[in-house]
Coordinates of C-alpha atoms in Angstrom, one line a residue:
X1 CA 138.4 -60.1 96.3
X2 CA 136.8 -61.1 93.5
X3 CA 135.4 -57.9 92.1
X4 CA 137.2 -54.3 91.7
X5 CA 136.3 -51.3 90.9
X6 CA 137.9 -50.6 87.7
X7 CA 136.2 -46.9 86.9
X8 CA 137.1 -45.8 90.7
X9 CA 140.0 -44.4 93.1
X10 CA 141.6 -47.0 95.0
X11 CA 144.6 -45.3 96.5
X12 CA 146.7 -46.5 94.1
X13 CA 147.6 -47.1 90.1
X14 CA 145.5 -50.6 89.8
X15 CA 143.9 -50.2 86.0
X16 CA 145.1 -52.1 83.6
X17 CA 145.4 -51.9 79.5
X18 CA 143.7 -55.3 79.3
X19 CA 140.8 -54.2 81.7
X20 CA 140.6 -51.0 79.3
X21 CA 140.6 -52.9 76.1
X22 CA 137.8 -55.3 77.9
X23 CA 135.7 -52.0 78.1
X24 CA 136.3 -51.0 74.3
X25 CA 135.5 -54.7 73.4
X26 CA 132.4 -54.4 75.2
X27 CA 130.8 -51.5 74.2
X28 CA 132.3 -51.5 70.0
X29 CA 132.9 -55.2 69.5
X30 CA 135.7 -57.4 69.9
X31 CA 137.0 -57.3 66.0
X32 CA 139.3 -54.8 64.4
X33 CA 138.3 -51.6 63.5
X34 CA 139.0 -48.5 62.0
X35 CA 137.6 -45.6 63.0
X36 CA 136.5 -43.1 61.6
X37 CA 139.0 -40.1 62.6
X38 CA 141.6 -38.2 61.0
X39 CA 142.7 -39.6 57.8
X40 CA 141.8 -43.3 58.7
X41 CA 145.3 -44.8 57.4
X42 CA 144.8 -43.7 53.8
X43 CA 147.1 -45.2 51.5
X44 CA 149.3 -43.2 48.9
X45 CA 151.9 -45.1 46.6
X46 CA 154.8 -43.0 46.8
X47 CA 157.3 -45.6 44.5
X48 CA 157.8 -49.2 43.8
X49 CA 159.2 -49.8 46.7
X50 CA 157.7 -47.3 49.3
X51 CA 154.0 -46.1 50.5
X52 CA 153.0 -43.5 53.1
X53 CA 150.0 -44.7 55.6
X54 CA 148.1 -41.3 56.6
X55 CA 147.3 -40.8 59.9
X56 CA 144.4 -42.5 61.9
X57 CA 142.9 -44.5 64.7
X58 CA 142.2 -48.2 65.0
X59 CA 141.2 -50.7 67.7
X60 CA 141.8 -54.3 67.1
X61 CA 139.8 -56.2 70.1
X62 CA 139.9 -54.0 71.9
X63 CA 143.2 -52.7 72.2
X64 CA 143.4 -48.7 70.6
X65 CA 146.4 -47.6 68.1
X66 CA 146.6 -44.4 66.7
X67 CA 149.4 -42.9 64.0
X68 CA 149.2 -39.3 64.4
X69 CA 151.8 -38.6 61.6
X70 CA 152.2 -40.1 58.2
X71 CA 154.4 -43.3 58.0
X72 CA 156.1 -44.3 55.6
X73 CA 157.0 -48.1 54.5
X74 CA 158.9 -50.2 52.4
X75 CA 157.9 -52.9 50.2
X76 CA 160.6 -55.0 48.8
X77 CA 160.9 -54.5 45.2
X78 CA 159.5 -57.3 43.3
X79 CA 161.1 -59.9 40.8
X80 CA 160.7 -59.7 36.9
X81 CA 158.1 -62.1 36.1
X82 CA 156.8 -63.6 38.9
X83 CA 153.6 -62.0 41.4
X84 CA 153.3 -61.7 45.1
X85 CA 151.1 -60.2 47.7
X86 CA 151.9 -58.1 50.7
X87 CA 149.9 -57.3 53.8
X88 CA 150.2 -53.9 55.5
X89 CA 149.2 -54.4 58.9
X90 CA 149.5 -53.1 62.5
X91 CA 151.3 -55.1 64.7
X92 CA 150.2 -55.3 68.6
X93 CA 153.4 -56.6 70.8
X94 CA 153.7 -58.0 74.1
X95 CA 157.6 -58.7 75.7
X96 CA 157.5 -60.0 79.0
X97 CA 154.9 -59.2 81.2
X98 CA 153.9 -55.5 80.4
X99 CA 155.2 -54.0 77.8
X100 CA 153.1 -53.8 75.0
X101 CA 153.3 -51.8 71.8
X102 CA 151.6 -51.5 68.5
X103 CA 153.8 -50.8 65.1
X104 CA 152.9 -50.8 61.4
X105 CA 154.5 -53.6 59.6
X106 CA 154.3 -55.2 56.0
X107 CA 154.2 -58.9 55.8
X108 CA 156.4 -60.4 52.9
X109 CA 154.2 -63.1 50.6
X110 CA 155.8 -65.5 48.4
X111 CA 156.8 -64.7 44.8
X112 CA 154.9 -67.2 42.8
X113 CA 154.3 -67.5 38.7
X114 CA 151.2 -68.7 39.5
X115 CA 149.0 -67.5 41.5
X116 CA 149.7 -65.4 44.6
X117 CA 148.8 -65.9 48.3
X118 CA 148.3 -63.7 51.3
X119 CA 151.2 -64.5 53.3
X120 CA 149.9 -65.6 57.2
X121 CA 149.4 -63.4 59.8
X122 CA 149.4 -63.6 63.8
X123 CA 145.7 -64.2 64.2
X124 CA 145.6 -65.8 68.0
X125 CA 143.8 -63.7 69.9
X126 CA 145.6 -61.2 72.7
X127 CA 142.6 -62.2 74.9
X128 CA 143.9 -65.8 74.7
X129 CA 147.7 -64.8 75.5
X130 CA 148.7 -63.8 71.8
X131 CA 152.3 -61.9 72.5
X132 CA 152.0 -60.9 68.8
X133 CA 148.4 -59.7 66.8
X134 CA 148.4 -58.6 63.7
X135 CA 145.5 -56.7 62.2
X136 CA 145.5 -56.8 58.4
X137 CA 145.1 -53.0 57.0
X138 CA 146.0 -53.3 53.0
X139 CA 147.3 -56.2 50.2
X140 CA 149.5 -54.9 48.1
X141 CA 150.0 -57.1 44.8
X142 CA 152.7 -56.8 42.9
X143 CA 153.2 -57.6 39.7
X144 CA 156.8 -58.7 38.3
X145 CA 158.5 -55.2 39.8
X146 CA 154.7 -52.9 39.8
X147 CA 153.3 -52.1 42.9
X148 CA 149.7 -52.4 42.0
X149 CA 146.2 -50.8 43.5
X150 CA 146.6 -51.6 47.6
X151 CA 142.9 -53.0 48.7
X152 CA 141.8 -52.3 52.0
X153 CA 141.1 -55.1 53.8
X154 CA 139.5 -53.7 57.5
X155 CA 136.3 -52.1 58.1
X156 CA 135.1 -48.6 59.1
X157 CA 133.6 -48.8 62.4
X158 CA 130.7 -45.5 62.3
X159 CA 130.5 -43.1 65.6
X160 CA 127.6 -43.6 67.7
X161 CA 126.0 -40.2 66.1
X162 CA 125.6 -42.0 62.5
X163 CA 124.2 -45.0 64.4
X164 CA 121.9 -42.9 66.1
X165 CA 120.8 -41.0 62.8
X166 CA 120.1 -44.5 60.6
X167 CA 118.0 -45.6 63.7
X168 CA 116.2 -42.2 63.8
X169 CA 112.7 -42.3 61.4
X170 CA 111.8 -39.7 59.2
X171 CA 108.7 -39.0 58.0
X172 CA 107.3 -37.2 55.0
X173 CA 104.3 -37.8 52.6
X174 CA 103.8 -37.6 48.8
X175 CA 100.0 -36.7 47.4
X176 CA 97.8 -40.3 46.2
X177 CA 97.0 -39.6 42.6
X178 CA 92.9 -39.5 41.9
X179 CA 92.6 -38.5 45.9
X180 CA 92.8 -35.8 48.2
X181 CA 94.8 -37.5 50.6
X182 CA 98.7 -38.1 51.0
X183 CA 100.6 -41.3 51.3
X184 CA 102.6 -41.4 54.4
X185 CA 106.6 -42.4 54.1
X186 CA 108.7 -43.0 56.9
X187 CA 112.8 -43.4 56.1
X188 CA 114.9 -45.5 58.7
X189 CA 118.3 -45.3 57.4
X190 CA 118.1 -45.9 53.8
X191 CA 115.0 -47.9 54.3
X192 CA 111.7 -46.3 53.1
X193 CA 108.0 -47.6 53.9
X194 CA 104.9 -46.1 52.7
X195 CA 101.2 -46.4 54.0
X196 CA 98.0 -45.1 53.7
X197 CA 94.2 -46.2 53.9
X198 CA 92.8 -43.5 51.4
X199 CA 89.6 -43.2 49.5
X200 CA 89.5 -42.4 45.6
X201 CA 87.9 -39.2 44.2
X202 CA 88.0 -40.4 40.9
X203 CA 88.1 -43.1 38.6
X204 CA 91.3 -44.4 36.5
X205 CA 90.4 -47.8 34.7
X206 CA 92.8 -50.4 33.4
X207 CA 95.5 -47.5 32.7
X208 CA 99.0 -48.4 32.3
X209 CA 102.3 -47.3 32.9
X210 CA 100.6 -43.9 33.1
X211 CA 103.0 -40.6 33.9
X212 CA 101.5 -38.5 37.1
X213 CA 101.7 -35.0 38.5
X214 CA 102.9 -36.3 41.9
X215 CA 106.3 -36.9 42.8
X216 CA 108.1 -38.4 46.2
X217 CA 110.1 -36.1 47.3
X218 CA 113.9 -35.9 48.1
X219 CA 115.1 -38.1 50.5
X220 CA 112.7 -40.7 49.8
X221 CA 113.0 -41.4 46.7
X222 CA 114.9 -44.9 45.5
X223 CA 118.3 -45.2 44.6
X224 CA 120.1 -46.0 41.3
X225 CA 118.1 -48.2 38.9
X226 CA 115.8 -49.4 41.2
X227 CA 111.8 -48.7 41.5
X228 CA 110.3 -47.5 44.8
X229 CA 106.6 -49.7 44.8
X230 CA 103.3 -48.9 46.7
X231 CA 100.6 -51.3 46.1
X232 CA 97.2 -50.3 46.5
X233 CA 94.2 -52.5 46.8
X234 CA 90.7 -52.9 48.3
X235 CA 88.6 -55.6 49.7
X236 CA 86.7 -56.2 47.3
X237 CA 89.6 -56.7 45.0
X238 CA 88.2 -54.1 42.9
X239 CA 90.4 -51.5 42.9
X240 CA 94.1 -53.0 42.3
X241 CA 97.2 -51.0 41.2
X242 CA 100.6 -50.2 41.6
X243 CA 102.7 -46.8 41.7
X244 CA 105.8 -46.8 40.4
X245 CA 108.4 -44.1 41.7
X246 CA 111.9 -43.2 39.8
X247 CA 115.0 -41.8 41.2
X248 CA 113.9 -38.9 40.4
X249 CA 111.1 -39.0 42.0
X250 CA 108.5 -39.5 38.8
X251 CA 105.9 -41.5 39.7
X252 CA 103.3 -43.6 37.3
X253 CA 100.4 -45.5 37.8
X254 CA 99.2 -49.0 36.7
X255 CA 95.8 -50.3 37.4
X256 CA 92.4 -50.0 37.8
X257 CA 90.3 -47.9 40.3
X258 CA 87.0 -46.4 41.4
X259 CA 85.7 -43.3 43.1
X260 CA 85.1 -43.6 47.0
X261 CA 86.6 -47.2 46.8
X262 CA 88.4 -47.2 50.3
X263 CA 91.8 -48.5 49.8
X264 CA 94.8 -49.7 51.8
X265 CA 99.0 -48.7 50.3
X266 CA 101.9 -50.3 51.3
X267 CA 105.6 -50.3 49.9
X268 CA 109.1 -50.6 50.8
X269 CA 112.4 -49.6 49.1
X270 CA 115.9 -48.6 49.1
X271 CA 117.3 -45.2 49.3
X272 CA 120.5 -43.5 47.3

């Protein structure tokens, strides 16, 4: 038989964790993960020689741990003068031909006065027969006998409903300075476009980096220092100028244009 029904009754156990973890692998990626339940393995330095991992939920290709509990681990104390760097990982185990486990670990390094190096994990995949896989979760550096800031080293892997919302547009429009008509802005995620084909009541010659009533409204506006930037122009090449929007949502005006000149906006920027 060269197919089975994995997702089925057969009569009899037949499913297996490696068919299970080929399913995960499938549908979130074959890497390591955490996810993004419960405490997701937050890190607390409780002395120098001991940490508490909070509780959470990882998959490492495929293959799903969970730590429902806080656990704590020890780090062996360091030597005066000289560096070193631990990795906190979680450990997947095979012995024999089925039984399999996952614990969390912390991999010596090397004291060093120079220098230090990760020490070297178990990286051979389980899909290729690994009996022993070790996801890398934090590096902890020490320094002489100080256990210093532990850096994550694993990614967050975001539920399908955040997905869904940074793929979902939203619209909204902000009011074209000298017109009667609005700009349109659509956000994807933290992207923002604007567009508009709008025709000028009024004219504003040659102004410069001048303040206006209109503002983009929340949501759309950019983030941190940056500038969101519609460009406006006509055929003719007439009518050119540029809107600058803040943060906080200001906006200003730099160009040149004429009443009933028809004229075509575009801009893109970067959300907060």
């Amino acid at each position: 038989m060269t197919m089975e029904l994995v997702t089925g009754h057969a009569g009899e156990p037949h499913v297996t964790a490696a068919q299970d973890a080929a399913l995960h692998a499938g549908v979130i990626g074959g890497d390591d993960y955490v996810l993004s339940t419960k405490d997701r393995f937050a890190i607390n330095v409780v002395s120098a020689n001991k940490v508490t991992i909070a509780g959470g939920d990882l998959v490492m290709q495929g293959y799903h741990a969970s730590n429902d509990k806080p656990a704590d681990l020890i780090i062996t104390n360091g030597s005066q003068g000289q560096k070193r760097n631990d990795i906190i990982c979680c450990r997947y185990t095979k012995v024999g031909d089925s039984i399999e486990s996952a614990n969390l670990v912390v991999v010596k390094g090397t004291p060093t006065t120079g220098t230090p190096v990760d020490p070297t994990l178990n990286t051979t995949p389980i899909s290729q027969g690994a009996t022993t896989y070790d996801m890398a979760l934090y590096r902890v550096p020490l320094d002489g006998i100080t256990i210093g800031e532990p850096e994550p080293m694993f990614n967050i892997l975001q539920p399908m409903s955040s997905v869904w919302d940074s793929l979902t547009p939203v619209t909204g429009q902000v009011k074209m300075p000298y017109s009667d008509r609005h700009i349109t802005l659509v956000r994807v995620g933290r992207i923002v476009t604007a567009c508009a084909y709008i025709t000028l009541t009024s004219n504003f010659t040659q102004v410069s980096n001048v303040s206006v009533n209109e503002t983009i409204p929340e949501g759309f506006r950019p983030s941190g220092d940056s500038r969101a930037v519609m460009r406006g122009t006509d055929n003719s090449g007439a009518t050119s100028f540029y809107l600058y929007g803040t943060p906080e949502g200001k906006m200003v005006l730099h160009g040149t244009g004429y009443t009933s000149r028809f004229v075509g906006i575009s801009g893109c920027w970067i959300t907060a």
